[in-house]
């Protein structure tokens, strides 16, 4: 833009040959100044875009506000993404001294491409395409999946519409899972087993924000499929919008408050039947009502970052499901599941290197979860499902969008069969 | 399936009036200038053509690159009879633009920062309270995200883009306006 302006300036200056010999140098200078002023106004207009244009102006005989759409430019395509490579080094032994049998692993865990298109000033499409485990195909560990893909109608700041494949708005990580945004190479286990992130489903809903710091989302979504539930949680019951059974739908919503600088506090839920047409031995439908509730708080001020989440879920008719799914003894579904974690980190680098824009934060995370809080009568709990994880490590960011992570996870469970692990990760977003 | 909820949604959709439709431009330049100066008749529009030395000095002080050596700003008296210097900054957040206004006091402190247009998803836009963090701040080594400027969950790139833009304008004011005058 600058070079264009200067080129035009030189061109316009060269046209001075059209001036009469009688024109004084002062007149020439005045004319040049006028042209420079016009050029700078044009440059400023280009730089500011629609901000430089009048907002309220009637067009085509319509009212000023209704005419706004005619003053806007088409925004077109957007491209962004994130990814992570994770190295996991497992302990050779479980907590009770047996061989862990685990093989260390390094995995290009995921690379994601966000692709969006703005149709006009109020309608847009946005999608997240995920490539997992580096290589997909027959016999390969990877997969390609759509994580979300929706049309959004931006009606007002307080009321907007979304429809398509949506991220279930429960917890923190499910919607905000770009790796540089959280500490630790792995997502908190509570947000994988109690809240089955990344949890996406087809549906539609409304969302918006008030001026006082409150925002909301309320969706109707395809529900989970109870036929895939297990003692380790509902994670396998996600249908991921892929030819999903649609006998049962659920309602999901969240409320957030961000009215205080640095604070994000919220509550969220999902509730719906998950039977998806499952019947018992007598041919009666099993509704398998499932609900999960979560409350969270994130606080960031100066170098300090605090984060905490609690989640609790219930499965109705767990005994009937056990019978239909052939789950016996300690393989039972839990009537209820719960978990929580708290994380604290602090950027210490400004104390070591004055004026640095880099970031180095030690962090610690304490987490407790159980996917079998209670089991139906006649079944027993598996003590391995009651877990406590303590993680600590470092997050280094040479740039806010690039995070290198080193951490150790001390895992414990009531069966003493947990396996500790050391992790390293390279993560990015753009 | 809660069909009552569907009915409510359909009803709410029916209430939507086209004139209520908002877009990603919150305020245009004229309105923004009026909000600072009130009467804009006496506001002066000025353009600076930075020298190479000035550009280098600004980048050194701001610790960020300047996109152009042509800078336009507005100066005039506010309703309280104090002078204000107004700059408009446009940059890229993630893949889309934002434009915000920075108002400086004569002593080089920030009077206000206000987002005028934001083309990224609104999830990435910090609340209004966050922009007040800049008020009365001066350019120093702690004028960075997660130091004097608090981080905002989910809006990391916006926080960085705005902070760098404000740093650049403050450095420009120090190098090309105060020192030149």
JSON list of N, CA and C in Angstrom, two decimals, chain A residues 267-294:
[
{"chain": "A", "resi": 267, "resn": "UNK", "atom": "N", "xyz": [-20.45, -22.27, 34.08]},
{"chain": "A", "resi": 267, "resn": "UNK", "atom": "CA", "xyz": [-21.09, -23.54, 34.36]},
{"chain": "A", "resi": 267, "resn": "UNK", "atom": "C", "xyz": [-21.69, -24.07, 33.07]},
{"chain": "A", "resi": 268, "resn": "UNK", "atom": "N", "xyz": [-21.71, -25.40, 32.93]},
{"chain": "A", "resi": 268, "resn": "UNK", "atom": "CA", "xyz": [-22.18, -25.97, 31.67]},
{"chain": "A", "resi": 268, "resn": "UNK", "atom": "C", "xyz": [-22.79, -27.35, 31.94]},
{"chain": "A", "resi": 269, "resn": "UNK", "atom": "N", "xyz": [-23.57, -27.82, 30.98]},
{"chain": "A", "resi": 269, "resn": "UNK", "atom": "CA", "xyz": [-24.23, -29.10, 31.18]},
{"chain": "A", "resi": 269, "resn": "UNK", "atom": "C", "xyz": [-24.57, -29.74, 29.83]},
{"chain": "A", "resi": 270, "resn": "UNK", "atom": "N", "xyz": [-24.83, -31.04, 29.88]},
{"chain": "A", "resi": 270, "resn": "UNK", "atom": "CA", "xyz": [-25.46, -31.77, 28.78]},
{"chain": "A", "resi": 270, "resn": "UNK", "atom": "C", "xyz": [-26.44, -32.72, 29.43]},
{"chain": "A", "resi": 271, "resn": "UNK", "atom": "N", "xyz": [-27.61, -32.89, 28.84]},
{"chain": "A", "resi": 271, "resn": "UNK", "atom": "CA", "xyz": [-28.59, -33.82, 29.38]},
{"chain": "A", "resi": 271, "resn": "UNK", "atom": "C", "xyz": [-29.41, -34.40, 28.24]},
{"chain": "A", "resi": 272, "resn": "UNK", "atom": "N", "xyz": [-29.58, -35.72, 28.25]},
{"chain": "A", "resi": 272, "resn": "UNK", "atom": "CA", "xyz": [-30.41, -36.34, 27.22]},
{"chain": "A", "resi": 272, "resn": "UNK", "atom": "C", "xyz": [-30.38, -37.85, 27.36]},
{"chain": "A", "resi": 273, "resn": "UNK", "atom": "N", "xyz": [-31.35, -38.49, 26.74]},
{"chain": "A", "resi": 273, "resn": "UNK", "atom": "CA", "xyz": [-31.34, -39.96, 26.70]},
{"chain": "A", "resi": 273, "resn": "UNK", "atom": "C", "xyz": [-30.26, -40.43, 25.72]},
{"chain": "A", "resi": 274, "resn": "UNK", "atom": "N", "xyz": [-29.73, -41.63, 25.99]},
{"chain": "A", "resi": 274, "resn": "UNK", "atom": "CA", "xyz": [-28.64, -42.13, 25.15]},
{"chain": "A", "resi": 274, "resn": "UNK", "atom": "C", "xyz": [-28.89, -43.55, 24.65]},
{"chain": "A", "resi": 275, "resn": "UNK", "atom": "N", "xyz": [-30.11, -44.04, 24.87]},
{"chain": "A", "resi": 275, "resn": "UNK", "atom": "CA", "xyz": [-30.42, -45.40, 24.45]},
{"chain": "A", "resi": 275, "resn": "UNK", "atom": "C", "xyz": [-30.34, -45.60, 22.95]},
{"chain": "A", "resi": 276, "resn": "UNK", "atom": "N", "xyz": [-30.73, -44.60, 22.20]},
{"chain": "A", "resi": 276, "resn": "UNK", "atom": "CA", "xyz": [-30.68, -44.65, 20.73]},
{"chain": "A", "resi": 276, "resn": "UNK", "atom": "C", "xyz": [-31.32, -45.93, 20.19]},
{"chain": "A", "resi": 277, "resn": "UNK", "atom": "N", "xyz": [-32.48, -46.28, 20.79]},
{"chain": "A", "resi": 277, "resn": "UNK", "atom": "CA", "xyz": [-33.22, -47.43, 20.28]},
{"chain": "A", "resi": 277, "resn": "UNK", "atom": "C", "xyz": [-32.83, -48.75, 20.92]},
{"chain": "A", "resi": 278, "resn": "UNK", "atom": "N", "xyz": [-31.97, -48.72, 21.91]},
{"chain": "A", "resi": 278, "resn": "UNK", "atom": "CA", "xyz": [-31.54, -49.95, 22.60]},
{"chain": "A", "resi": 278, "resn": "UNK", "atom": "C", "xyz": [-32.74, -50.55, 23.35]},
{"chain": "A", "resi": 279, "resn": "UNK", "atom": "N", "xyz": [-32.90, -51.86, 23.26]},
{"chain": "A", "resi": 279, "resn": "UNK", "atom": "CA", "xyz": [-34.00, -52.52, 23.98]},
{"chain": "A", "resi": 279, "resn": "UNK", "atom": "C", "xyz": [-33.44, -53.61, 24.88]},
{"chain": "A", "resi": 280, "resn": "UNK", "atom": "N", "xyz": [-34.20, -53.91, 25.94]},
{"chain": "A", "resi": 280, "resn": "UNK", "atom": "CA", "xyz": [-33.77, -54.98, 26.84]},
{"chain": "A", "resi": 280, "resn": "UNK", "atom": "C", "xyz": [-34.32, -56.32, 26.34]},
{"chain": "A", "resi": 281, "resn": "UNK", "atom": "N", "xyz": [-34.14, -57.36, 27.17]},
{"chain": "A", "resi": 281, "resn": "UNK", "atom": "CA", "xyz": [-34.51, -58.71, 26.73]},
{"chain": "A", "resi": 281, "resn": "UNK", "atom": "C", "xyz": [-36.01, -58.87, 26.53]},
{"chain": "A", "resi": 282, "resn": "UNK", "atom": "N", "xyz": [-36.79, -57.96, 27.15]},
{"chain": "A", "resi": 282, "resn": "UNK", "atom": "CA", "xyz": [-38.25, -58.04, 26.98]},
{"chain": "A", "resi": 282, "resn": "UNK", "atom": "C", "xyz": [-38.72, -57.18, 25.82]},
{"chain": "A", "resi": 283, "resn": "UNK", "atom": "N", "xyz": [-37.81, -56.51, 25.17]},
{"chain": "A", "resi": 283, "resn": "UNK", "atom": "CA", "xyz": [-38.18, -55.65, 24.05]},
{"chain": "A", "resi": 283, "resn": "UNK", "atom": "C", "xyz": [-38.53, -54.24, 24.45]},
{"chain": "A", "resi": 284, "resn": "UNK", "atom": "N", "xyz": [-38.37, -53.93, 25.73]},
{"chain": "A", "resi": 284, "resn": "UNK", "atom": "CA", "xyz": [-38.67, -52.57, 26.19]},
{"chain": "A", "resi": 284, "resn": "UNK", "atom": "C", "xyz": [-37.49, -51.64, 25.91]},
{"chain": "A", "resi": 285, "resn": "UNK", "atom": "N", "xyz": [-37.80, -50.40, 25.55]},
{"chain": "A", "resi": 285, "resn": "UNK", "atom": "CA", "xyz": [-36.74, -49.41, 25.31]},
{"chain": "A", "resi": 285, "resn": "UNK", "atom": "C", "xyz": [-35.98, -49.09, 26.58]},
{"chain": "A", "resi": 286, "resn": "UNK", "atom": "N", "xyz": [-34.69, -48.91, 26.42]},
{"chain": "A", "resi": 286, "resn": "UNK", "atom": "CA", "xyz": [-33.88, -48.40, 27.52]},
{"chain": "A", "resi": 286, "resn": "UNK", "atom": "C", "xyz": [-33.54, -46.95, 27.19]},
{"chain": "A", "resi": 287, "resn": "UNK", "atom": "N", "xyz": [-34.02, -46.04, 28.02]},
{"chain": "A", "resi": 287, "resn": "UNK", "atom": "CA", "xyz": [-33.78, -44.62, 27.75]},
{"chain": "A", "resi": 287, "resn": "UNK", "atom": "C", "xyz": [-32.32, -44.24, 28.03]},
{"chain": "A", "resi": 288, "resn": "UNK", "atom": "N", "xyz": [-31.76, -44.79, 29.10]},
{"chain": "A", "resi": 288, "resn": "UNK", "atom": "CA", "xyz": [-30.37, -44.50, 29.48]},
{"chain": "A", "resi": 288, "resn": "UNK", "atom": "C", "xyz": [-30.11, -42.99, 29.53]},
{"chain": "A", "resi": 289, "resn": "UNK", "atom": "N", "xyz": [-30.91, -42.32, 30.36]},
{"chain": "A", "resi": 289, "resn": "UNK", "atom": "CA", "xyz": [-30.71, -40.87, 30.52]},
{"chain": "A", "resi": 289, "resn": "UNK", "atom": "C", "xyz": [-29.31, -40.56, 31.03]},
{"chain": "A", "resi": 290, "resn": "UNK", "atom": "N", "xyz": [-28.68, -39.63, 30.42]},
{"chain": "A", "resi": 290, "resn": "UNK", "atom": "CA", "xyz": [-27.31, -39.26, 30.82]},
{"chain": "A", "resi": 290, "resn": "UNK", "atom": "C", "xyz": [-27.25, -37.75, 31.01]},
{"chain": "A", "resi": 291, "resn": "UNK", "atom": "N", "xyz": [-26.61, -37.34, 32.09]},
{"chain": "A", "resi": 291, "resn": "UNK", "atom": "CA", "xyz": [-26.43, -35.91, 32.35]},
{"chain": "A", "resi": 291, "resn": "UNK", "atom": "C", "xyz": [-25.03, -35.66, 32.86]},
{"chain": "A", "resi": 292, "resn": "UNK", "atom": "N", "xyz": [-24.44, -34.57, 32.42]},
{"chain": "A", "resi": 292, "resn": "UNK", "atom": "CA", "xyz": [-23.15, -34.15, 32.98]},
{"chain": "A", "resi": 292, "resn": "UNK", "atom": "C", "xyz": [-23.24, -32.66, 33.27]},
{"chain": "A", "resi": 293, "resn": "UNK", "atom": "N", "xyz": [-22.72, -32.29, 34.44]},
{"chain": "A", "resi": 293, "resn": "UNK", "atom": "CA", "xyz": [-22.68, -30.88, 34.84]},
{"chain": "A", "resi": 293, "resn": "UNK", "atom": "C", "xyz": [-21.23, -30.52, 35.14]},
{"chain": "A", "resi": 294, "resn": "UNK", "atom": "N", "xyz": [-20.85, -29.33, 34.77]},
{"chain": "A", "resi": 294, "resn": "UNK", "atom": "CA", "xyz": [-19.47, -28.90, 35.05]},
{"chain": "A", "resi": 294, "resn": "UNK", "atom": "C", "xyz": [-19.46, -27.43, 35.47]}
]
